[in-house]
């Protein structure tokens, strides 16, 4: 009976040793996998060019633009990414932007809003995209999908389809240009002018 008891004890010791070795191997393999994941993540970050990363990201931004020392515009955006290392450098507001034009008494006289906006800081050029909606000082409504605002030339323009709603008519066409105040504008290729009937 004693030899059998000794064999059982030896077998139990062997099983315990096997389990411990198995656990150690599993832990080692898991740690190797985690280390590999970390190394892969680090390699992925190293492979991203430095100029493709935003140097600054800000949320819920309200900024003001002056003209000849006077407050002229107020810009509001949910997200503001600055890519100063890109060529050309630019700001990205890909969750929409709202621009207010202010008069000499700091009252809002015109507004521009759109789904996406890019500002090329070296050229002082804005590119507005997606449901661009403008209200000018004459209470005219201007709609397009693409609009450029060149601050150096004090010019607002587009080569896309444009719709302008005035008090008594709607004008549609392709191509649009306006002064920076949005008070004097023209449509290059007029597609139609429709009278607005007064509701009874």
Short mmCIF file of N, CA and C in Angstrom, two decimals, residues 64-67 72-73 75 91 99 118-127 148-157 180:
data_model
loop_
_atom_site.label_atom_id
_atom_site.label_comp_id
_atom_site.label_asym_id
_atom_site.label_seq_id
_atom_site.Cartn_x
_atom_site.Cartn_y
_atom_site.Cartn_z
N UNK A 64 -12.67 86.57 -33.02
CA UNK A 64 -13.08 87.82 -33.65
C UNK A 64 -11.99 88.30 -34.60
N UNK A 65 -12.42 88.86 -35.73
CA UNK A 65 -11.50 89.36 -36.76
C UNK A 65 -11.69 90.86 -36.88
N UNK A 66 -10.60 91.59 -36.85
CA UNK A 66 -10.67 93.05 -36.97
C UNK A 66 -10.31 93.49 -38.38
N UNK A 67 -10.80 94.66 -38.74
CA UNK A 67 -10.50 95.26 -40.03
C UNK A 67 -10.21 96.74 -39.78
N UNK A 72 -14.82 93.45 -36.97
CA UNK A 72 -15.58 93.32 -38.21
C UNK A 72 -16.32 92.00 -38.33
N UNK A 73 -15.74 90.91 -37.80
CA UNK A 73 -16.35 89.59 -37.95
C UNK A 73 -16.22 88.80 -36.65
N UNK A 75 -16.41 84.70 -35.58
CA UNK A 75 -16.44 83.34 -36.13
C UNK A 75 -16.66 82.34 -34.99
N UNK A 91 -6.40 76.14 -41.45
CA UNK A 91 -7.24 75.80 -40.31
C UNK A 91 -8.42 75.00 -40.86
N UNK A 99 -20.34 82.60 -39.28
CA UNK A 99 -19.64 83.89 -39.34
C UNK A 99 -20.67 85.01 -39.27
N UNK A 118 -12.54 75.79 -44.43
CA UNK A 118 -11.09 75.76 -44.35
C UNK A 118 -10.58 77.19 -44.53
N UNK A 119 -9.59 77.55 -43.74
CA UNK A 119 -9.00 78.89 -43.85
C UNK A 119 -7.50 78.72 -44.11
N UNK A 120 -7.06 79.19 -45.28
CA UNK A 120 -5.65 79.12 -45.66
C UNK A 120 -4.99 80.42 -45.20
N UNK A 121 -4.30 80.32 -44.06
CA UNK A 121 -3.84 81.51 -43.34
C UNK A 121 -2.84 82.35 -44.13
N UNK A 122 -1.93 81.72 -44.90
CA UNK A 122 -0.96 82.49 -45.68
C UNK A 122 -1.62 83.32 -46.76
N UNK A 123 -2.68 82.78 -47.35
CA UNK A 123 -3.37 83.46 -48.45
C UNK A 123 -4.58 84.29 -47.98
N UNK A 124 -4.93 84.15 -46.70
CA UNK A 124 -6.12 84.80 -46.15
C UNK A 124 -7.35 84.45 -47.01
N UNK A 125 -7.47 83.14 -47.28
CA UNK A 125 -8.53 82.65 -48.14
C UNK A 125 -9.38 81.63 -47.39
N UNK A 126 -10.69 81.86 -47.40
CA UNK A 126 -11.65 80.93 -46.79
C UNK A 126 -12.27 80.08 -47.89
N UNK A 127 -12.48 78.79 -47.59
CA UNK A 127 -13.22 77.89 -48.47
C UNK A 127 -14.36 77.30 -47.66
N UNK A 148 -15.94 80.82 -51.84
CA UNK A 148 -14.62 81.29 -51.44
C UNK A 148 -14.72 82.74 -50.97
N UNK A 149 -13.91 83.04 -49.97
CA UNK A 149 -13.85 84.42 -49.46
C UNK A 149 -12.38 84.82 -49.41
N UNK A 150 -11.97 85.69 -50.33
CA UNK A 150 -10.59 86.17 -50.43
C UNK A 150 -10.50 87.49 -49.68
N UNK A 151 -9.90 87.46 -48.50
CA UNK A 151 -9.83 88.67 -47.69
C UNK A 151 -8.85 89.68 -48.27
N UNK A 152 -7.81 89.22 -48.97
CA UNK A 152 -6.86 90.15 -49.59
C UNK A 152 -7.53 90.96 -50.70
N UNK A 153 -8.33 90.29 -51.52
CA UNK A 153 -9.02 90.98 -52.62
C UNK A 153 -10.37 91.54 -52.21
N UNK A 154 -10.77 91.25 -50.96
CA UNK A 154 -12.09 91.67 -50.45
C UNK A 154 -13.19 91.21 -51.39
N UNK A 155 -13.09 89.93 -51.75
CA UNK A 155 -13.99 89.35 -52.75
C UNK A 155 -14.57 88.02 -52.25
N UNK A 156 -15.86 87.83 -52.49
CA UNK A 156 -16.53 86.56 -52.21
C UNK A 156 -17.00 86.01 -53.55
N UNK A 157 -16.71 84.72 -53.82
CA UNK A 157 -17.05 84.19 -55.14
C UNK A 157 -17.29 82.68 -55.09
N UNK A 180 -17.04 92.21 -50.41
CA UNK A 180 -16.90 91.59 -49.10
C UNK A 180 -18.08 91.92 -48.18
#
